[in-house]
Short mmCIF file of C-alpha atoms in Angstrom, two decimals:
data_model
loop_
_atom_site.label_atom_id
_atom_site.label_comp_id
_atom_site.label_asym_id
_atom_site.label_seq_id
_atom_site.Cartn_x
_atom_site.Cartn_y
_atom_site.Cartn_z
CA MET A 1 34.72 12.95 -4.13
CA GLN A 2 31.20 13.32 -4.19
CA GLY A 3 28.76 10.57 -6.24
CA THR A 4 26.14 11.82 -8.58
CA VAL A 5 22.82 10.54 -6.98
CA ASP A 6 19.80 9.99 -8.88
CA GLY A 7 16.83 8.69 -7.14
CA PHE A 8 14.36 8.54 -10.09
CA SER A 9 16.22 6.73 -12.68
CA TYR A 10 12.87 5.26 -13.94
CA GLY A 11 11.03 8.54 -13.54
CA LEU A 12 7.87 8.43 -11.75
CA VAL A 13 7.63 4.85 -12.08
CA THR A 14 9.26 3.70 -9.02
CA PRO A 15 7.70 6.02 -6.78
CA LEU A 16 4.21 5.39 -8.02
CA VAL A 17 4.44 1.47 -7.67
CA ALA A 18 6.00 1.53 -4.27
CA TYR A 19 3.26 3.85 -3.18
CA LEU A 20 0.73 1.42 -4.17
CA MET A 21 2.48 -1.36 -2.76
CA ALA A 22 2.78 0.79 0.71
CA CYS A 23 -1.03 1.08 0.28
CA LEU A 24 -1.72 -2.57 -0.52
CA GLY A 25 0.41 -3.87 2.43
CA GLY A 26 -1.44 -1.14 4.78
CA ALA A 27 -4.74 -1.88 3.72
CA LEU A 28 -4.17 -5.73 4.09
CA GLY A 29 -2.56 -5.38 7.63
CA LEU A 30 -4.92 -2.60 8.87
CA ARG A 31 -7.84 -4.75 7.72
CA CYS A 32 -6.47 -7.68 9.78
CA THR A 33 -6.08 -5.73 12.72
CA THR A 34 -9.50 -4.40 12.32
CA ARG A 35 -10.57 -7.77 12.02
CA ALA A 36 -8.81 -9.08 15.00
CA LEU A 37 -10.85 -6.65 17.55
CA LEU A 38 -14.01 -8.33 16.36
CA VAL A 39 -13.22 -11.90 16.94
CA ALA A 40 -12.73 -14.04 19.77
CA HIS A 41 -9.41 -14.01 21.71
CA SER A 42 -8.64 -17.44 20.25
CA TRP A 43 -8.40 -16.16 16.73
CA ARG A 44 -6.99 -12.61 17.49
CA PRO A 45 -3.47 -13.75 17.44
CA GLY A 46 -3.66 -15.24 14.10
CA TRP A 47 -5.31 -12.13 12.57
CA LEU A 48 -2.96 -9.82 14.25
CA ALA A 49 0.14 -11.76 12.96
CA LEU A 50 -1.13 -11.78 9.61
CA GLY A 51 -1.66 -7.99 9.63
CA SER A 52 2.02 -7.69 10.96
CA ALA A 53 3.44 -9.72 8.43
CA ALA A 54 1.20 -8.15 5.63
CA ILE A 55 2.33 -4.49 6.82
CA GLY A 56 5.91 -5.32 7.23
CA SER A 57 6.21 -6.98 3.75
CA GLY A 58 4.38 -3.90 2.23
CA ILE A 59 6.71 -1.41 3.49
CA TRP A 60 9.72 -3.47 2.77
CA THR A 61 8.36 -3.99 -0.75
CA MET A 62 7.66 -0.53 -1.00
CA HIS A 63 11.24 0.42 -0.01
CA PHE A 64 13.10 -1.86 -2.37
CA ILE A 65 10.99 -0.74 -5.20
CA ALA A 66 11.71 2.74 -4.67
CA MET A 67 15.33 1.87 -4.53
CA MET A 68 15.22 0.32 -8.04
CA GLY A 69 15.27 3.86 -9.08
CA PHE A 70 18.16 4.93 -7.10
CA SER A 71 21.44 5.15 -8.64
CA VAL A 72 25.32 6.62 -8.16
CA GLU A 73 26.57 7.51 -11.82
CA GLU A 74 30.00 7.03 -10.69
CA ALA A 75 29.76 3.51 -9.10
CA PRO A 76 27.51 0.31 -9.23
CA ILE A 77 25.40 -0.68 -6.71
CA HIS A 78 25.21 -4.22 -4.92
CA TYR A 79 23.01 -5.41 -2.21
CA ASP A 80 24.04 -7.75 0.74
CA LYS A 81 21.25 -10.37 0.59
CA ALA A 82 21.58 -11.25 4.42
CA THR A 83 21.27 -7.75 5.57
CA THR A 84 18.67 -7.19 3.18
CA TYR A 85 16.42 -9.78 4.46
CA ALA A 86 17.30 -9.01 7.97
CA SER A 87 15.71 -5.72 7.34
CA LEU A 88 12.29 -7.25 6.54
CA GLY A 89 12.53 -9.55 9.64
CA VAL A 90 12.91 -6.24 11.72
CA ALA A 91 10.05 -4.87 10.08
CA ILE A 92 7.77 -7.81 10.66
CA VAL A 93 8.96 -8.13 14.50
CA MET A 94 8.47 -4.65 15.51
CA VAL A 95 5.60 -3.72 13.46
CA GLY A 96 4.10 -6.95 15.02
CA ILE A 97 4.99 -5.75 18.73
CA GLY A 98 3.18 -2.54 18.03
CA ILE A 99 0.07 -4.25 16.38
CA PHE A 100 -0.37 -6.83 19.40
CA ILE A 101 -0.28 -4.03 21.82
CA VAL A 102 -3.20 -1.98 20.05
CA GLY A 103 -4.77 -5.56 19.36
CA TYR A 104 -4.91 -6.66 22.95
CA LYS A 105 -4.93 -3.13 24.81
CA GLY A 106 -7.05 -1.02 22.58
CA ALA A 107 -6.38 1.60 20.01
CA SER A 108 -6.26 4.61 22.71
CA GLY A 109 -4.11 6.24 25.31
CA THR A 110 -0.98 4.77 26.39
CA ALA A 111 -1.32 1.63 24.26
CA LEU A 112 -1.82 3.70 20.99
CA PHE A 113 1.12 5.76 21.71
CA THR A 114 3.26 3.07 22.50
CA GLY A 115 2.14 0.72 19.64
CA GLY A 116 2.43 3.67 17.14
CA THR A 117 5.85 4.34 18.41
CA ILE A 118 7.25 0.92 18.20
CA THR A 119 5.70 0.57 14.63
CA GLY A 120 7.09 3.50 13.43
CA LEU A 121 10.26 2.83 14.60
CA GLY A 122 10.11 -0.41 13.03
CA VAL A 123 9.21 1.21 9.45
CA ALA A 124 12.39 3.61 10.01
CA SER A 125 14.72 0.66 11.27
CA MET A 126 13.58 -1.49 8.10
CA HIS A 127 14.82 1.75 5.91
CA TYR A 128 18.09 2.32 7.44
CA LEU A 129 19.11 -1.36 7.91
CA GLY A 130 18.09 -1.88 4.20
CA MET A 131 20.34 1.04 3.20
CA ALA A 132 23.03 -0.49 5.38
CA GLY A 133 22.69 -3.51 2.86
CA MET A 134 23.87 -1.50 0.19
CA ARG A 135 27.23 -2.17 -1.47
CA LEU A 136 29.16 0.43 -3.35
CA ASN A 137 32.60 2.03 -3.71
CA GLY A 138 32.02 4.93 -1.35
CA LYS A 139 30.25 5.66 1.91
CA LEU A 140 26.80 6.84 2.50
CA GLU A 141 26.31 10.00 4.74
CA TYR A 142 23.05 11.29 6.20
CA ASN A 143 21.86 14.64 7.07
CA THR A 144 20.97 14.58 10.68
CA PHE A 145 17.76 16.74 10.47
CA THR A 146 16.12 14.84 7.44
CA VAL A 147 17.00 11.37 9.24
CA ALA A 148 15.28 12.79 12.49
CA ALA A 149 12.16 14.05 10.37
CA SER A 150 11.81 10.88 8.62
CA VAL A 151 11.48 8.84 11.91
CA VAL A 152 9.05 11.47 13.08
CA ILE A 153 6.96 10.87 9.84
CA ALA A 154 6.99 7.12 10.28
CA MET A 155 5.78 7.25 14.17
CA ALA A 156 2.89 9.69 13.24
CA ALA A 157 2.00 7.80 10.16
CA ALA A 158 2.04 4.33 12.30
CA THR A 159 0.07 5.93 15.22
CA ALA A 160 -2.78 7.52 12.85
CA ALA A 161 -2.90 4.16 11.09
CA LEU A 162 -3.30 1.94 14.31
CA TRP A 163 -6.24 4.65 15.53
CA ALA A 164 -7.71 4.23 12.24
CA ALA A 165 -7.88 0.59 12.48
CA GLY A 166 -9.15 0.74 16.03
CA GLN A 167 -12.41 2.81 15.04
CA VAL A 168 -13.94 -0.20 13.27
CA ARG A 169 -16.23 1.95 10.90
CA GLY A 170 -16.11 0.16 7.60
CA LEU A 171 -14.24 -0.72 4.52
CA MET A 172 -13.99 2.79 2.88
CA TRP A 173 -12.55 3.82 6.55
CA SER A 174 -9.76 1.18 6.13
CA VAL A 175 -8.98 2.07 2.49
CA GLY A 176 -8.88 5.79 3.48
CA ALA A 177 -6.39 4.94 6.20
CA SER A 178 -4.52 2.54 4.04
CA LEU A 179 -3.92 5.49 1.39
CA VAL A 180 -2.64 7.87 3.97
CA MET A 181 -0.32 5.38 5.66
CA GLY A 182 0.97 4.44 2.07
CA LEU A 183 1.69 8.27 1.41
CA ALA A 184 3.24 8.66 5.15
CA VAL A 185 5.45 5.51 4.51
CA SER A 186 6.41 6.77 1.13
CA GLY A 187 7.12 10.28 2.53
CA MET A 188 9.32 8.90 5.13
CA HIS A 189 11.68 6.85 2.57
CA TYR A 190 11.85 10.17 0.37
CA MET A 191 12.52 12.25 3.18
CA GLY A 192 15.28 10.00 4.36
CA MET A 193 16.64 9.72 0.87
CA ALA A 194 16.65 13.45 0.49
CA GLY A 195 19.30 13.88 3.08
CA LEU A 196 21.58 11.07 1.73
CA SER A 197 24.74 11.88 0.11
CA VAL A 198 27.58 9.36 -1.36
CA HIS A 199 31.28 10.21 -0.69
CA LEU A 200 33.32 7.81 -3.36
CA HIS A 201 36.49 6.44 -2.55
CA ALA A 202 39.39 7.26 -4.54
CA ALA A 203 40.02 5.21 -7.95
CA PRO A 204 36.18 4.08 -8.14
CA GLY A 205 37.38 1.93 -11.28
CA SER A 206 34.91 0.31 -13.47
CA THR A 207 31.04 1.32 -13.21
CA SER A 208 29.68 -1.80 -15.03
CA GLY A 209 27.37 -4.15 -13.31
CA ASP A 210 23.86 -5.17 -12.86
CA SER A 211 21.20 -2.57 -12.61
CA PRO A 212 19.34 -2.03 -9.19
CA ALA A 213 16.26 -3.39 -10.92
CA ALA A 214 17.82 -6.63 -11.88
CA LEU A 215 19.74 -7.01 -8.31
CA LEU A 216 16.37 -6.46 -6.47
CA ALA A 217 13.71 -8.07 -8.47
CA PRO A 218 14.42 -11.64 -7.56
CA MET A 219 14.45 -10.52 -3.79
CA LEU A 220 10.83 -9.29 -4.03
CA ILE A 221 9.30 -12.39 -5.38
CA GLY A 222 8.86 -13.65 -1.85
CA PRO A 223 7.17 -10.70 -0.16
CA LEU A 224 5.05 -10.21 -3.24
CA ALA A 225 3.72 -13.66 -3.22
CA PHE A 226 2.80 -13.46 0.36
CA LEU A 227 1.00 -10.09 0.11
CA CYS A 228 -1.16 -11.82 -2.76
CA LEU A 229 -1.84 -14.60 -0.45
CA ALA A 230 -2.72 -12.51 2.34
CA GLY A 231 -4.97 -10.39 0.00
CA VAL A 232 -6.91 -13.63 -0.80
CA VAL A 233 -7.49 -14.37 2.86
CA VAL A 234 -8.58 -11.03 3.70
CA MET A 235 -11.09 -11.05 0.43
CA PHE A 236 -12.97 -14.35 1.23
CA ASP A 237 -13.13 -13.48 4.83
CA PRO A 238 -16.72 -13.42 5.59
CA LEU A 239 -16.87 -10.38 7.33
CA MET A 240 -14.49 -8.39 5.30
CA ILE A 241 -17.32 -5.77 4.76
CA MET A 242 -17.20 -5.03 8.34
CA GLY A 243 -20.22 -7.22 9.29
CA LYS A 244 -21.29 -7.82 12.90
CA PRO A 245 -18.66 -9.26 15.26
CA ASP A 246 -18.69 -12.70 16.29
CA TRP A 247 -19.62 -11.54 19.58
CA ALA A 248 -22.54 -9.25 18.58
CA PRO A 249 -25.80 -9.85 20.68
CA ALA A 250 -27.97 -9.90 17.64
CA GLU A 251 -26.30 -12.92 16.32
CA HIS A 252 -27.18 -14.91 19.68
CA LYS A 253 -30.27 -17.08 18.93
CA PRO A 254 -32.47 -18.93 21.41
CA GLY A 255 -30.93 -22.06 22.53
CA VAL A 256 -27.51 -21.36 21.09
CA PRO A 257 -25.07 -20.58 23.73
CA ALA A 258 -23.30 -17.21 23.42
CA HIS A 259 -19.69 -17.08 22.24
CA PRO A 260 -17.27 -18.22 25.23
CA ALA A 261 -15.16 -15.43 24.67
CA VAL A 262 -18.15 -12.89 25.91
CA GLU A 263 -18.54 -12.45 29.45
CA HIS A 264 -22.49 -11.95 30.47
CA THR A 265 -22.55 -8.74 32.25
CA GLY A 266 -24.88 -5.98 32.93
CA ARG A 267 -28.72 -6.54 33.48
CA ARG A 268 -29.20 -9.34 30.77
CA ALA A 269 -27.46 -11.96 33.02
CA PRO A 270 -29.37 -11.03 36.45
CA LEU A 271 -32.63 -11.12 34.32
CA ARG A 272 -31.91 -14.82 33.09
CA SER A 273 -31.23 -15.93 36.56
CA ARG A 274 -34.32 -14.80 38.00
CA ARG A 275 -36.21 -16.47 35.14
CA ASP A 276 -34.55 -19.69 35.47
CA GLU A 277 -35.15 -19.61 39.24
CA ALA A 278 -39.05 -18.64 38.87
CA GLN A 279 -38.87 -21.76 36.45
CA ARG A 280 -37.34 -24.07 38.69
CA ARG A 281 -39.85 -23.22 41.55
CA SER A 282 -42.74 -23.59 39.29
CA ARG A 283 -41.83 -27.26 38.68
CA THR A 284 -41.34 -27.59 42.58
CA PRO A 285 -44.61 -29.25 44.13
CA GLN A 286 -45.96 -26.88 46.81
CA GLY A 287 -44.72 -27.41 50.37
CA ARG A 288 -41.57 -29.77 49.37
#
């Protein structure tokens, strides 16, 4: 017996709110990734870790807000908390691996492809592991084509977003990238859901039970609070409006050593060496 699936129990409310959460997580995560490319190596892991957690929390929150609008008419839905939170962990870890690759290897070439692929697979893994945490009197069945299409969308979106983060072109560039990423992540979610059908077991019994919103709302408190905290950190960062990087030559003042993360290469170092040598010779008495 096929169940009657409704993915929009609250109309457009859940898709719109879910999209906004995906954009928020993407904006914070990409902002942190961009910021990591502008700081010394000692600070880079912290910004990349914050960006990974922000993107992972954002897409996880987006998924389960969207799932608040998902229902099966003939069967109540419950969620296994262990599997649900495991999907959050998978999202953060896999997104983190991809972001760290790009953060240290650069947003181009093989590093970008590898980082984007792993990040996209993290988004898809979060989605389908979260779906595996659903408990109802039936079996979830997926269309192979739509599942494959949703994974491709996730990988393409992640690669494009990481490429945009590596361009370092300003706040509006990051905002635009986050809007695109939010659209792609939401599209991936609803593409996967479009290929879902529910085969109910015989004698479903009572259909009474808590609504998906009542079940999921308490689980969302933690990730939502984290996103707010991450937003505060990004907002109060002094270089939020893409100021000059910590190692910018324009910020080096006479008498102040350059940042230790910067290697003095090119013409500047030899010129300084010749000048110092000339000063040393001028202070040395003739004939000595």
